[in-house]
GROMACS .gro file of C-alpha atoms in nm:
model
  219
    1UNK     CA    1  15.264  11.713   7.201
    2UNK     CA    2  15.471  11.870   7.476
    3UNK     CA    3  15.774  11.645   7.519
    4UNK     CA    4  16.056  11.657   7.775
    5UNK     CA    5  16.381  11.487   7.675
    6UNK     CA    6  16.638  11.427   7.947
    7UNK     CA    7  16.982  11.382   7.795
    8UNK     CA    8  17.120  11.587   7.509
    9UNK     CA    9  17.364  11.341   7.359
   10UNK     CA   10  17.338  11.216   7.002
   11UNK     CA   11  17.008  11.037   7.063
   12UNK     CA   12  16.841  11.315   7.262
   13UNK     CA   13  16.947  11.590   7.023
   14UNK     CA   14  16.842  11.391   6.715
   15UNK     CA   15  16.504  11.309   6.865
   16UNK     CA   16  16.449  11.671   6.969
   17UNK     CA   17  16.519  11.791   6.617
   18UNK     CA   18  16.289  11.530   6.463
   19UNK     CA   19  16.000  11.615   6.695
   20UNK     CA   20  16.047  11.989   6.650
   21UNK     CA   21  16.027  11.957   6.270
   22UNK     CA   22  15.691  11.785   6.326
   23UNK     CA   23  15.581  12.093   6.527
   24UNK     CA   24  15.589  11.932   6.870
   25UNK     CA   25  15.711  12.148   7.161
   26UNK     CA   26  16.034  12.004   7.301
   27UNK     CA   27  16.208  12.080   7.631
   28UNK     CA   28  16.559  11.931   7.659
   29UNK     CA   29  16.732  11.883   7.995
   30UNK     CA   30  17.104  11.812   8.039
   31UNK     CA   31  17.348  11.888   8.321
   32UNK     CA   32  17.615  11.996   8.069
   33UNK     CA   33  17.548  12.343   7.927
   34UNK     CA   34  17.772  12.270   7.627
   35UNK     CA   35  17.536  11.990   7.525
   36UNK     CA   36  17.296  12.254   7.394
   37UNK     CA   37  17.531  12.299   7.097
   38UNK     CA   38  17.406  11.967   6.962
   39UNK     CA   39  17.054  12.101   6.919
   40UNK     CA   40  16.929  12.243   6.590
   41UNK     CA   41  16.821  12.605   6.577
   42UNK     CA   42  16.446  12.565   6.614
   43UNK     CA   43  16.209  12.788   6.814
   44UNK     CA   44  16.016  12.482   6.933
   45UNK     CA   45  16.320  12.351   7.125
   46UNK     CA   46  16.421  12.494   7.461
   47UNK     CA   47  16.725  12.382   7.662
   48UNK     CA   48  16.741  12.357   8.043
   49UNK     CA   49  17.061  12.300   8.237
   50UNK     CA   50  17.031  12.056   8.526
   51UNK     CA   51  16.961  11.697   8.630
   52UNK     CA   52  16.658  11.523   8.488
   53UNK     CA   53  16.539  11.417   8.833
   54UNK     CA   54  16.565  11.763   8.989
   55UNK     CA   55  16.206  11.871   9.052
   56UNK     CA   56  16.280  12.241   9.020
   57UNK     CA   57  16.438  12.182   8.679
   58UNK     CA   58  16.151  11.957   8.573
   59UNK     CA   59  15.886  12.209   8.676
   60UNK     CA   60  16.071  12.481   8.485
   61UNK     CA   61  16.063  12.251   8.183
   62UNK     CA   62  15.687  12.215   8.226
   63UNK     CA   63  15.668  11.856   8.349
   64UNK     CA   64  15.330  11.921   8.510
   65UNK     CA   65  15.179  11.975   8.166
   66UNK     CA   66  15.396  11.736   7.962
   67UNK     CA   67  15.241  11.476   7.734
   68UNK     CA   68  15.557  11.265   7.717
   69UNK     CA   69  15.889  11.221   7.897
   70UNK     CA   70  16.194  11.051   7.748
   71UNK     CA   71  16.506  10.965   7.953
   72UNK     CA   72  16.810  10.908   7.730
   73UNK     CA   73  17.111  11.006   7.941
   74UNK     CA   74  17.430  10.798   7.939
   75UNK     CA   75  17.351  10.637   8.275
   76UNK     CA   76  17.090  10.377   8.364
   77UNK     CA   77  17.056  10.504   8.720
   78UNK     CA   78  16.982  10.858   8.605
   79UNK     CA   79  16.730  10.730   8.354
   80UNK     CA   80  16.554  10.514   8.613
   81UNK     CA   81  16.529  10.794   8.869
   82UNK     CA   82  16.413  11.061   8.625
   83UNK     CA   83  16.164  10.828   8.455
   84UNK     CA   84  16.017  10.724   8.789
   85UNK     CA   85  15.989  11.088   8.896
   86UNK     CA   86  15.801  11.176   8.577
   87UNK     CA   87  15.569  10.875   8.601
   88UNK     CA   88  15.503  10.852   8.973
   89UNK     CA   89  15.528  11.214   9.091
   90UNK     CA   90  15.401  11.408   8.790
   91UNK     CA   91  15.187  11.140   8.623
   92UNK     CA   92  15.321  11.213   8.275
   93UNK     CA   93  15.106  10.999   8.040
   94UNK     CA   94  15.393  10.860   7.830
   95UNK     CA   95  15.729  10.777   7.988
   96UNK     CA   96  16.006  10.603   7.791
   97UNK     CA   97  16.363  10.528   7.895
   98UNK     CA   98  16.684  10.412   7.734
   99UNK     CA   99  16.868  10.123   7.899
  100UNK     CA  100  17.228  10.007   7.860
  101UNK     CA  101  17.232   9.706   8.094
  102UNK     CA  102  16.963   9.459   7.978
  103UNK     CA  103  16.973   9.295   8.322
  104UNK     CA  104  16.794   9.603   8.452
  105UNK     CA  105  16.507   9.568   8.208
  106UNK     CA  106  16.295   9.394   8.470
  107UNK     CA  107  16.320   9.700   8.694
  108UNK     CA  108  16.169   9.919   8.425
  109UNK     CA  109  15.909   9.659   8.337
  110UNK     CA  110  15.787   9.636   8.697
  111UNK     CA  111  15.749  10.014   8.694
  112UNK     CA  112  15.551  10.006   8.371
  113UNK     CA  113  15.815  10.202   8.178
  114UNK     CA  114  15.888  10.082   7.821
  115UNK     CA  115  16.261  10.067   7.744
  116UNK     CA  116  16.479  10.101   7.438
  117UNK     CA  117  16.822   9.940   7.432
  118UNK     CA  118  17.000   9.937   7.098
  119UNK     CA  119  17.178  10.247   6.968
  120UNK     CA  120  17.074  10.164   6.613
  121UNK     CA  121  16.705  10.151   6.698
  122UNK     CA  122  16.682  10.411   6.972
  123UNK     CA  123  16.563  10.726   6.791
  124UNK     CA  124  16.333  10.534   6.557
  125UNK     CA  125  16.173  10.333   6.836
  126UNK     CA  126  16.118  10.628   7.066
  127UNK     CA  127  15.970  10.828   6.780
  128UNK     CA  128  15.733  10.542   6.691
  129UNK     CA  129  15.628  10.492   7.053
  130UNK     CA  130  15.554  10.862   7.095
  131UNK     CA  131  15.350  10.881   6.775
  132UNK     CA  132  15.160  10.561   6.851
  133UNK     CA  133  15.114  10.630   7.218
  134UNK     CA  134  14.790  10.430   7.243
  135UNK     CA  135  14.994  10.119   7.166
  136UNK     CA  136  15.193  10.069   7.487
  137UNK     CA  137  15.434   9.773   7.467
  138UNK     CA  138  15.386   9.496   7.723
  139UNK     CA  139  15.724   9.339   7.643
  140UNK     CA  140  16.010   9.388   7.398
  141UNK     CA  141  16.252   9.130   7.263
  142UNK     CA  142  16.611   9.141   7.142
  143UNK     CA  143  16.709   9.505   7.114
  144UNK     CA  144  16.346   9.609   7.087
  145UNK     CA  145  16.295   9.504   6.726
  146UNK     CA  146  15.985   9.303   6.824
  147UNK     CA  147  15.717   9.419   7.069
  148UNK     CA  148  15.412   9.268   7.235
  149UNK     CA  149  15.116   9.506   7.217
  150UNK     CA  150  14.775   9.452   7.380
  151UNK     CA  151  14.472   9.641   7.263
  152UNK     CA  152  14.094   9.621   7.260
  153UNK     CA  153  13.947   9.594   6.914
  154UNK     CA  154  13.730   9.874   6.778
  155UNK     CA  155  13.374   9.785   6.685
  156UNK     CA  156  13.427   9.795   6.311
  157UNK     CA  157  13.658   9.492   6.336
  158UNK     CA  158  13.410   9.277   6.530
  159UNK     CA  159  13.314   8.961   6.342
  160UNK     CA  160  13.629   8.944   6.130
  161UNK     CA  161  13.866   8.651   6.172
  162UNK     CA  162  14.156   8.747   6.401
  163UNK     CA  163  14.405   8.595   6.159
  164UNK     CA  164  14.302   8.859   5.902
  165UNK     CA  165  14.506   9.108   6.105
  166UNK     CA  166  14.830   8.916   6.047
  167UNK     CA  167  15.084   9.076   5.816
  168UNK     CA  168  15.365   8.842   5.719
  169UNK     CA  169  15.688   8.936   5.893
  170UNK     CA  170  15.533   9.241   6.064
  171UNK     CA  171  15.220   9.168   6.270
  172UNK     CA  172  15.078   8.851   6.422
  173UNK     CA  173  14.791   8.790   6.663
  174UNK     CA  174  14.932   8.561   6.933
  175UNK     CA  175  14.663   8.567   7.203
  176UNK     CA  176  14.318   8.699   7.287
  177UNK     CA  177  14.163   8.750   7.630
  178UNK     CA  178  13.788   8.701   7.614
  179UNK     CA  179  13.557   8.732   7.914
  180UNK     CA  180  13.856   8.702   8.143
  181UNK     CA  181  13.996   8.386   7.981
  182UNK     CA  182  14.299   8.366   7.756
  183UNK     CA  183  14.305   8.165   7.433
  184UNK     CA  184  14.524   8.121   7.129
  185UNK     CA  185  14.302   8.194   6.831
  186UNK     CA  186  14.243   7.931   6.565
  187UNK     CA  187  14.241   8.024   6.198
  188UNK     CA  188  13.862   8.068   6.206
  189UNK     CA  189  13.828   8.246   6.543
  190UNK     CA  190  13.622   8.565   6.495
  191UNK     CA  191  13.675   8.885   6.690
  192UNK     CA  192  13.410   8.949   6.953
  193UNK     CA  193  13.304   9.257   7.149
  194UNK     CA  194  13.537   9.317   7.443
  195UNK     CA  195  13.827   9.111   7.308
  196UNK     CA  196  14.168   9.217   7.437
  197UNK     CA  197  14.411   9.110   7.167
  198UNK     CA  198  14.786   9.059   7.199
  199UNK     CA  199  14.986   9.136   6.887
  200UNK     CA  200  15.350   9.053   6.820
  201UNK     CA  201  15.461   9.346   6.605
  202UNK     CA  202  15.784   9.466   6.449
  203UNK     CA  203  15.883   9.806   6.589
  204UNK     CA  204  15.885   9.938   6.234
  205UNK     CA  205  15.523   9.827   6.184
  206UNK     CA  206  15.361  10.016   6.471
  207UNK     CA  207  15.210  10.261   6.225
  208UNK     CA  208  15.053   9.979   6.028
  209UNK     CA  209  14.904   9.825   6.342
  210UNK     CA  210  14.765  10.159   6.445
  211UNK     CA  211  14.599  10.175   6.104
  212UNK     CA  212  14.390   9.873   6.209
  213UNK     CA  213  14.296  10.021   6.543
  214UNK     CA  214  14.286  10.402   6.541
  215UNK     CA  215  13.952  10.464   6.371
  216UNK     CA  216  13.776  10.451   6.706
  217UNK     CA  217  14.056  10.562   6.937
  218UNK     CA  218  13.999  10.930   6.875
  219UNK     CA  219  14.339  10.989   6.710
   0.00000   0.00000   0.00000
């Protein structure tokens, strides 16, 4: 992937290093030139001085061809503006943002931008969301430890009981939308063609959920 990270603090620098070791191309933007010292020496990482919502800076960083955009500056306002610019102006497919004030979570949600709040979980969650980009969270709870994910079921799962997808403490099917109507599945409810299933999933179990679903997602 080609990933732009706005904010080169501890989270941004750590995430950049992690992605670069996995051979993703990473462009890091920060208004403080000294922040570049946090970055590891890796040819896949390039630093750009400037604001993450400055369009000239973003175009220099390659936003028009980016696969993902992550806003992790120290300010909610900066993160909101830069994330909106990436999503609405440049149509970046994956846009994630860090949030400090949970009261602002609704703003991000209305914009369709998944958020990450807790310092402890930030790098791990962003990394998981980038890797499992077909699983876009509808909602997150607490500090993001639990997510609601909606996904259509691939054909090879049709006919199996929906409760077979539950993994104790990690994944649970909580709802299915079928032919435009929502229902809570019973123990014996089978998966049908066209089902849109809502999973409650631990952030650490996104990879496991993707294992159920990715055989026919082209990933």
